[in-house]
N, C-alpha and C. Protein backbone atom coordinates (compact mmCIF):
# COMPACT_ATOMS: atom_id res chain seq x y z
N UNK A 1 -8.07 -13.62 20.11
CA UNK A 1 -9.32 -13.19 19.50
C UNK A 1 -9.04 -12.51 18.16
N UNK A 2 -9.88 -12.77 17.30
CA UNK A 2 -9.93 -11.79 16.09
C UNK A 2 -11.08 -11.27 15.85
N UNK A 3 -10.73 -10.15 14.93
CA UNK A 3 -11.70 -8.77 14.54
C UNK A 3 -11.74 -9.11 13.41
N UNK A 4 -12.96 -8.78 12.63
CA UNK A 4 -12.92 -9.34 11.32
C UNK A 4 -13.77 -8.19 10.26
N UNK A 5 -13.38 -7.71 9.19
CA UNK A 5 -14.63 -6.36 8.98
C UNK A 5 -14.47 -6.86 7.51
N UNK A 6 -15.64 -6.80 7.07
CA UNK A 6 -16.38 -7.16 5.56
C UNK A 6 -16.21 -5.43 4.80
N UNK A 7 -15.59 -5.56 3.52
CA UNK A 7 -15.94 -4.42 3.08
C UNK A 7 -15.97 -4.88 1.00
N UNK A 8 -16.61 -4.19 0.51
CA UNK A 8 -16.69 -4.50 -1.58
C UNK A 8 -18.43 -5.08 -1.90
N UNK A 9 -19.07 -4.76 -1.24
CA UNK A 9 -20.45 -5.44 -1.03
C UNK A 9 -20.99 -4.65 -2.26
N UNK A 10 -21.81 -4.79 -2.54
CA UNK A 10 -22.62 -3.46 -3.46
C UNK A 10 -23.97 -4.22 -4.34
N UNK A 11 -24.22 -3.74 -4.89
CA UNK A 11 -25.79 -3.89 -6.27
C UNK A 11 -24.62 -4.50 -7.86
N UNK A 12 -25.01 -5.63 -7.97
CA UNK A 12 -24.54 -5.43 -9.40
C UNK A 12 -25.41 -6.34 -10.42
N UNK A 13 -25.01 -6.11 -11.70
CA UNK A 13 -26.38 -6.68 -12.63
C UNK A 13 -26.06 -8.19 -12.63
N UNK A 14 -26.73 -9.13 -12.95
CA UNK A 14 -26.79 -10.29 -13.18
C UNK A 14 -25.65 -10.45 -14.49
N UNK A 15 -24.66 -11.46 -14.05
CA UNK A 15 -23.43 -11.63 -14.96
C UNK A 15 -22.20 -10.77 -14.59
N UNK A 16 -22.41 -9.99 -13.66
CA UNK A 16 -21.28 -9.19 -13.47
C UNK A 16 -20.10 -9.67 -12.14
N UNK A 17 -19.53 -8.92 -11.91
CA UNK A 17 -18.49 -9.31 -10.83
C UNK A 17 -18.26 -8.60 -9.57
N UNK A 18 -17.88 -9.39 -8.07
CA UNK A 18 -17.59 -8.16 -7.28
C UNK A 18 -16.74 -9.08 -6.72
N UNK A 19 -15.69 -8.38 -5.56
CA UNK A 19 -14.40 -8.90 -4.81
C UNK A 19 -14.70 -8.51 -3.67
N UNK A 20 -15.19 -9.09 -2.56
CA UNK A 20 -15.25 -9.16 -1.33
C UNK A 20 -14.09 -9.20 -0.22
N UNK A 21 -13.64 -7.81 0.55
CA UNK A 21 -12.13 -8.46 1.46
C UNK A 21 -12.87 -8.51 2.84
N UNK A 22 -12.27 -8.97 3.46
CA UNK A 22 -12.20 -9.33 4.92
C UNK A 22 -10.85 -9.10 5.54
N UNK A 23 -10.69 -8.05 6.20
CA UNK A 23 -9.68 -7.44 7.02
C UNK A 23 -9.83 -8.05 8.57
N UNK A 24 -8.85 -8.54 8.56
CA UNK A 24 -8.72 -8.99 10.29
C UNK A 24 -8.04 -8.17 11.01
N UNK A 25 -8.04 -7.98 12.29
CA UNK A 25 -7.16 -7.87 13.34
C UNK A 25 -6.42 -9.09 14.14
N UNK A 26 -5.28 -8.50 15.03
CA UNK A 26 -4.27 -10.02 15.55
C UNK A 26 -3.58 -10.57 14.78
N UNK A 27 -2.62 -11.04 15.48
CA UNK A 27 -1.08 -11.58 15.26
C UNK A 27 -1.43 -12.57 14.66
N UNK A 28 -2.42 -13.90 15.17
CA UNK A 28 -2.76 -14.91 14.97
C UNK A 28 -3.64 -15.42 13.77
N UNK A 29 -4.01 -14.40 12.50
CA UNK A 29 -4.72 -14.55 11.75
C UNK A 29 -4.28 -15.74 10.85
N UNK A 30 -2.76 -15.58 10.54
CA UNK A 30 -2.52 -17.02 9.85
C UNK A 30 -2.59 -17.50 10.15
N UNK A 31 -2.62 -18.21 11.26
CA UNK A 31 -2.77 -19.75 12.04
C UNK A 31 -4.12 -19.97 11.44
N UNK A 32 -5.53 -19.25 11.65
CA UNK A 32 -7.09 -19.78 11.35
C UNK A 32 -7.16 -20.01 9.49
N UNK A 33 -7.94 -20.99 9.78
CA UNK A 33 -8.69 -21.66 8.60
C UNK A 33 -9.75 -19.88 8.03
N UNK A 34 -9.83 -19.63 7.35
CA UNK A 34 -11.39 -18.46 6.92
C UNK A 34 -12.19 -18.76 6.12
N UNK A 35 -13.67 -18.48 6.28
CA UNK A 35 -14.44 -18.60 5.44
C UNK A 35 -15.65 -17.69 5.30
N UNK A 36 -16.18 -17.99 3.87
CA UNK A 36 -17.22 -17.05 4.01
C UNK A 36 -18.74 -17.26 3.99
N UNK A 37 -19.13 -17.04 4.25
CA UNK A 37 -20.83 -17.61 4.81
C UNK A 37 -21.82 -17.00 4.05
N UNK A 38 -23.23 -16.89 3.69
CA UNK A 38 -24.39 -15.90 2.95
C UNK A 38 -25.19 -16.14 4.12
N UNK A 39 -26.55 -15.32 3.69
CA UNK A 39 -27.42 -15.50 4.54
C UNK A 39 -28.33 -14.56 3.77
N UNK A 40 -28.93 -15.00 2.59
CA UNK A 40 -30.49 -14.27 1.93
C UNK A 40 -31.30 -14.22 3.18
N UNK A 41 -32.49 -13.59 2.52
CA UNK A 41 -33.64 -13.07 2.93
C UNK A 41 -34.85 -13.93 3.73
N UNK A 42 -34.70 -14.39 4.79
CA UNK A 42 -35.43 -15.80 5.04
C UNK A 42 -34.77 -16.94 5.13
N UNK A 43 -33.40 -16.98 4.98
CA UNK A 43 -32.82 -18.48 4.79
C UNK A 43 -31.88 -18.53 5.63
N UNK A 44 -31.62 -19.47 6.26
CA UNK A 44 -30.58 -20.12 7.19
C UNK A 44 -29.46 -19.34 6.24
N UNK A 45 -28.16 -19.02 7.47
CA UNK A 45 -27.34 -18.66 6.79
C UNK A 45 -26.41 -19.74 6.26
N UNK A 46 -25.43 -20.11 5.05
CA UNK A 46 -25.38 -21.02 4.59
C UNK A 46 -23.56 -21.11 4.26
N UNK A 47 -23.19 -22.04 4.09
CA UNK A 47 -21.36 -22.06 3.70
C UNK A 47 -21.26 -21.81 2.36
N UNK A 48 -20.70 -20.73 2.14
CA UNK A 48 -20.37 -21.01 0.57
C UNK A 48 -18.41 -20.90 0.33
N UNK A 49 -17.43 -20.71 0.95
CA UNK A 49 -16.36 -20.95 0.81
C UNK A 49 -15.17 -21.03 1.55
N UNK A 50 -14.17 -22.54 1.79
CA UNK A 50 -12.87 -21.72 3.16
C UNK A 50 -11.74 -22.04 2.08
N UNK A 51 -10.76 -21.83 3.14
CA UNK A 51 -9.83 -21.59 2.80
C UNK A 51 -8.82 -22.54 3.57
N UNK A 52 -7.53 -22.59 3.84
CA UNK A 52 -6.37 -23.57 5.17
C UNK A 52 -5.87 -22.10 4.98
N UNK A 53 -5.48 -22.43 6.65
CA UNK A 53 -4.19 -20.99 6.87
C UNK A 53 -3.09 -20.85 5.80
N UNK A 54 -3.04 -21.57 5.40
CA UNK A 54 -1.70 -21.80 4.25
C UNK A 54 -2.12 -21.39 2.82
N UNK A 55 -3.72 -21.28 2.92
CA UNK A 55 -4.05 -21.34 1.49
C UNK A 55 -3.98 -22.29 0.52
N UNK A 56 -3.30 -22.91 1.33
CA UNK A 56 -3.33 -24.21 0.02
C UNK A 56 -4.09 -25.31 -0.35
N UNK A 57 -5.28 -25.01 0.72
CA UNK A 57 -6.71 -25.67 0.22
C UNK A 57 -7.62 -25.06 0.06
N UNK A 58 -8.67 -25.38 -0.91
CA UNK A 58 -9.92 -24.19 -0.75
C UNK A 58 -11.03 -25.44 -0.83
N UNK A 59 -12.30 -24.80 -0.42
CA UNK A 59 -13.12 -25.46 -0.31
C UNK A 59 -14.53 -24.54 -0.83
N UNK A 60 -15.55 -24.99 -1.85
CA UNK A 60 -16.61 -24.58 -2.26
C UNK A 60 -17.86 -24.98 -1.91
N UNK A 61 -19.15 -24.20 -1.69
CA UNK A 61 -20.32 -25.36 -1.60
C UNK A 61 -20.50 -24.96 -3.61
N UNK A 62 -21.27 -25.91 -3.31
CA UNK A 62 -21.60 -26.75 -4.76
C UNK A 62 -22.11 -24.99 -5.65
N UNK A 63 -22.67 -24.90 -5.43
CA UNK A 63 -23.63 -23.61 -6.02
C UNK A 63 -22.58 -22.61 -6.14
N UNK A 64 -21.77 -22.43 -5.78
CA UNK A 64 -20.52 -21.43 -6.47
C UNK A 64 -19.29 -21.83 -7.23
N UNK A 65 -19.13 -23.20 -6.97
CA UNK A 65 -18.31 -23.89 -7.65
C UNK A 65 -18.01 -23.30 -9.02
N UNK A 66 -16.54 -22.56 -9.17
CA UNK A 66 -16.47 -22.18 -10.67
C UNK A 66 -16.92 -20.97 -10.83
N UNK A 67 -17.35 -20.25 -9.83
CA UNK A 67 -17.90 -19.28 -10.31
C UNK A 67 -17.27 -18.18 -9.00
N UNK A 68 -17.09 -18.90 -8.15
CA UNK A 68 -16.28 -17.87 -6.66
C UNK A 68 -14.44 -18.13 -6.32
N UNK A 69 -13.76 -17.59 -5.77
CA UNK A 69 -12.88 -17.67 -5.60
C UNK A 69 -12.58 -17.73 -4.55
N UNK A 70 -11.48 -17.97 -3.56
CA UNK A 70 -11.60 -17.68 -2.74
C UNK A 70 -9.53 -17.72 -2.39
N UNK A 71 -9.29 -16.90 -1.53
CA UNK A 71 -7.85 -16.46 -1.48
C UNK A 71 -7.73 -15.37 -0.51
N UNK A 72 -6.42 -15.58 0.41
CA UNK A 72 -6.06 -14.98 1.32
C UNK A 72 -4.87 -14.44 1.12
N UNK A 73 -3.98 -13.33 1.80
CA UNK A 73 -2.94 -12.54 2.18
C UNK A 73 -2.80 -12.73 3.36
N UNK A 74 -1.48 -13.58 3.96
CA UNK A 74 -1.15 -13.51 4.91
C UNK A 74 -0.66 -12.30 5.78
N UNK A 75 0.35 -11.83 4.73
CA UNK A 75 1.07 -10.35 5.02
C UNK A 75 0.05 -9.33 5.50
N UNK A 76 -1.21 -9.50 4.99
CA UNK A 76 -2.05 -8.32 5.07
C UNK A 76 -3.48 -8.50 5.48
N UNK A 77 -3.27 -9.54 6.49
CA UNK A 77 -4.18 -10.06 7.34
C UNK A 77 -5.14 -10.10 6.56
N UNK A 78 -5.72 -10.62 5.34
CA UNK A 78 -6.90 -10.35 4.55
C UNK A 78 -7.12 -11.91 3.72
N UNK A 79 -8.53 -11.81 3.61
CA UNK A 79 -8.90 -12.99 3.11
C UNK A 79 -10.09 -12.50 1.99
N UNK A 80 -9.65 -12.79 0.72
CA UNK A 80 -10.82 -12.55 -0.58
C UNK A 80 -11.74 -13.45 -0.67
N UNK A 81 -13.25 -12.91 -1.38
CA UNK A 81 -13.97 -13.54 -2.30
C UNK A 81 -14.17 -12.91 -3.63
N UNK A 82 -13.84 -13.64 -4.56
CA UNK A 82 -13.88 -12.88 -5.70
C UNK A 82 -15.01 -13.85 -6.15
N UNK A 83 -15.87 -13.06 -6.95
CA UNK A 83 -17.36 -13.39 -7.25
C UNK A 83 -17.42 -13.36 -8.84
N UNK A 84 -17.55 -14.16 -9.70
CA UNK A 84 -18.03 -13.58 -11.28
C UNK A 84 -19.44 -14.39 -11.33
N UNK A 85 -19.54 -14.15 -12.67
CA UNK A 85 -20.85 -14.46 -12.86
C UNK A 85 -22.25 -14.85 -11.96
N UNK A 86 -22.34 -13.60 -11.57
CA UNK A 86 -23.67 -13.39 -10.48
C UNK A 86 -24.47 -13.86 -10.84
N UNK A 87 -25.26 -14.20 -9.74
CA UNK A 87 -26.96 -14.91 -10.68
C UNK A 87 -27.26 -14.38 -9.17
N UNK A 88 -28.88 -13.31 -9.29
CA UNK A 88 -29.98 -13.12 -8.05
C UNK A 88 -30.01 -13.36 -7.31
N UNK A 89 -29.86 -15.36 -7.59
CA UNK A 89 -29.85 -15.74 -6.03
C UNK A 89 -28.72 -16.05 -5.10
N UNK A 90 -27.61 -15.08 -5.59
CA UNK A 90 -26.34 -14.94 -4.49
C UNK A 90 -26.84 -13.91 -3.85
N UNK A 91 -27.88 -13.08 -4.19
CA UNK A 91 -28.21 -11.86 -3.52
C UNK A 91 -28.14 -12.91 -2.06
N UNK A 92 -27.49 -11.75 -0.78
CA UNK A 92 -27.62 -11.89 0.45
C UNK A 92 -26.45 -11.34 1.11
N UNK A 93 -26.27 -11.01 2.00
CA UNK A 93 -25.12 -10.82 3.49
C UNK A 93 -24.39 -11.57 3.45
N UNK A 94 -23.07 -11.36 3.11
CA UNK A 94 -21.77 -11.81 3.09
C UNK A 94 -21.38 -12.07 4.23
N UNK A 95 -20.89 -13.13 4.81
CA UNK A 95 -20.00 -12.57 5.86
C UNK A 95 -18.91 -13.58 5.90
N UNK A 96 -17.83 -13.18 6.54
CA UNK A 96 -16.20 -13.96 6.50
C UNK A 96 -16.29 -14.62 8.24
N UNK A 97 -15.46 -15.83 7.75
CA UNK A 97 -15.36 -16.28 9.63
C UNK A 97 -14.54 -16.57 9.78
N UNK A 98 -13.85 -16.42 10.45
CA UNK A 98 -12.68 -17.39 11.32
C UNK A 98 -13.21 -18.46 11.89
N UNK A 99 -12.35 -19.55 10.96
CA UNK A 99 -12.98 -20.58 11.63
C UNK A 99 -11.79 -21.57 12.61
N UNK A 100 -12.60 -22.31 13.37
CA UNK A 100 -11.68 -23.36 14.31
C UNK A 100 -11.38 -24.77 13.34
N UNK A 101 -10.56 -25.28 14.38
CA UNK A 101 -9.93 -26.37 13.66
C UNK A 101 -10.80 -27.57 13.26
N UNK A 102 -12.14 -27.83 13.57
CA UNK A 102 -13.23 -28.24 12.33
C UNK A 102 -13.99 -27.73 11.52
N UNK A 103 -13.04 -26.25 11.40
CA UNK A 103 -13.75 -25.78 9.84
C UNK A 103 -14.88 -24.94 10.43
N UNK A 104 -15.45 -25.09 11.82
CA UNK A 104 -16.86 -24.53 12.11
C UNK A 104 -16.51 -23.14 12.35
N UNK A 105 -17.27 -22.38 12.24
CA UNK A 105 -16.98 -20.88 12.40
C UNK A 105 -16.92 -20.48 13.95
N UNK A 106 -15.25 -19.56 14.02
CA UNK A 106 -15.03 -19.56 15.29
C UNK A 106 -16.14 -18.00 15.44
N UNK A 107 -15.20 -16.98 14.61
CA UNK A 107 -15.85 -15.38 14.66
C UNK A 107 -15.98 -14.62 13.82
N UNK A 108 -17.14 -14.35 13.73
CA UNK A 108 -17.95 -13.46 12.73
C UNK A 108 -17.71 -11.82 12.65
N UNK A 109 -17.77 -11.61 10.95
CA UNK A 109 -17.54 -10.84 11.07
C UNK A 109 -19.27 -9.80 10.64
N UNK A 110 -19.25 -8.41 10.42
CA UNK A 110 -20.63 -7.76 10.36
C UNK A 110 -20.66 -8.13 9.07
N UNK A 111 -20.77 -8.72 8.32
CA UNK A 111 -21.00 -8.90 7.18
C UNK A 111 -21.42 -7.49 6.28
N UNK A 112 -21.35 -7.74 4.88
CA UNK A 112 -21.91 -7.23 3.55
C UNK A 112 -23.00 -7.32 2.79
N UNK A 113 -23.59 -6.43 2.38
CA UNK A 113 -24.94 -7.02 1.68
C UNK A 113 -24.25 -7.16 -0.14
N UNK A 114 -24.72 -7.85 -0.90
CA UNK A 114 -24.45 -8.17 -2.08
C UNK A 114 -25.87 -8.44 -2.74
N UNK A 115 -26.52 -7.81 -3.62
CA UNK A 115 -27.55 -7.89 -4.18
C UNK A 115 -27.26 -7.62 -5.62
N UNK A 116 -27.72 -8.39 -6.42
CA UNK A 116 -27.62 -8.80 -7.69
C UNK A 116 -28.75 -8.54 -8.85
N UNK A 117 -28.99 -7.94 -9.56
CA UNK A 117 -30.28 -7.52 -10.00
C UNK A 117 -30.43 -8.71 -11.16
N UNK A 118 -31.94 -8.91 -11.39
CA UNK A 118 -31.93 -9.35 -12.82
C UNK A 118 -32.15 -8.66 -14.16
């Protein structure tokens, strides 16, 4: 099993930047694929980035493309989102998953709120 805790959430202006970590618990964190999920105000929660245990693949949905990052620490059980150029409608609840071996999200973590002003 893994533990997973969201922490770098905050208010920032439109154009600006924030870095999202995800701290796990367990031995087993490198073995899982991670990713990170949104979920605005009313909306299905949605994929916006993974990762391979190895890191050596990443994967984007379209709408952050170029504009999100995404990168893990094995050593330090942690998995980033680094965010630039905000736009409003990233405003929503962050959250990181461990996912299983089709990518689908095994376990959630409490997610982050990220709100973006215009």
């Amino acid at each position: 099993q893994v533990q997973l805790v969201e922490s770098g959430g905050g208010l920032v202006q439109a154009g600006g930047s924030l870095r999202l970590s995800c701290a796990a618990s367990g031995r087993t964190f490198s073995s899982y694929a991670m990713g990170w999920f949104r979920q605005a105000p009313g909306k299905e929660r949605e994929f916006v980035a993974a990762i391979s245990w190895s890191g050596g693949s990443t994967y984007y949905a379209d709408s952050v493309k170029g504009r999100f990052t995404i990168s893990r620490d094995n050593a330090k059980n942690t998995v980033y989102l680094q965010m630039n150029s905000l736009k409003p409608e990233d405003t929503a609840v962050y959250y990181c998953a461990a996912l299983k071996d089709d990518y689908s999200p095994g376990y959630w973590g409490q997610g982050t709120q990220v709100t973006v002003s215009s």
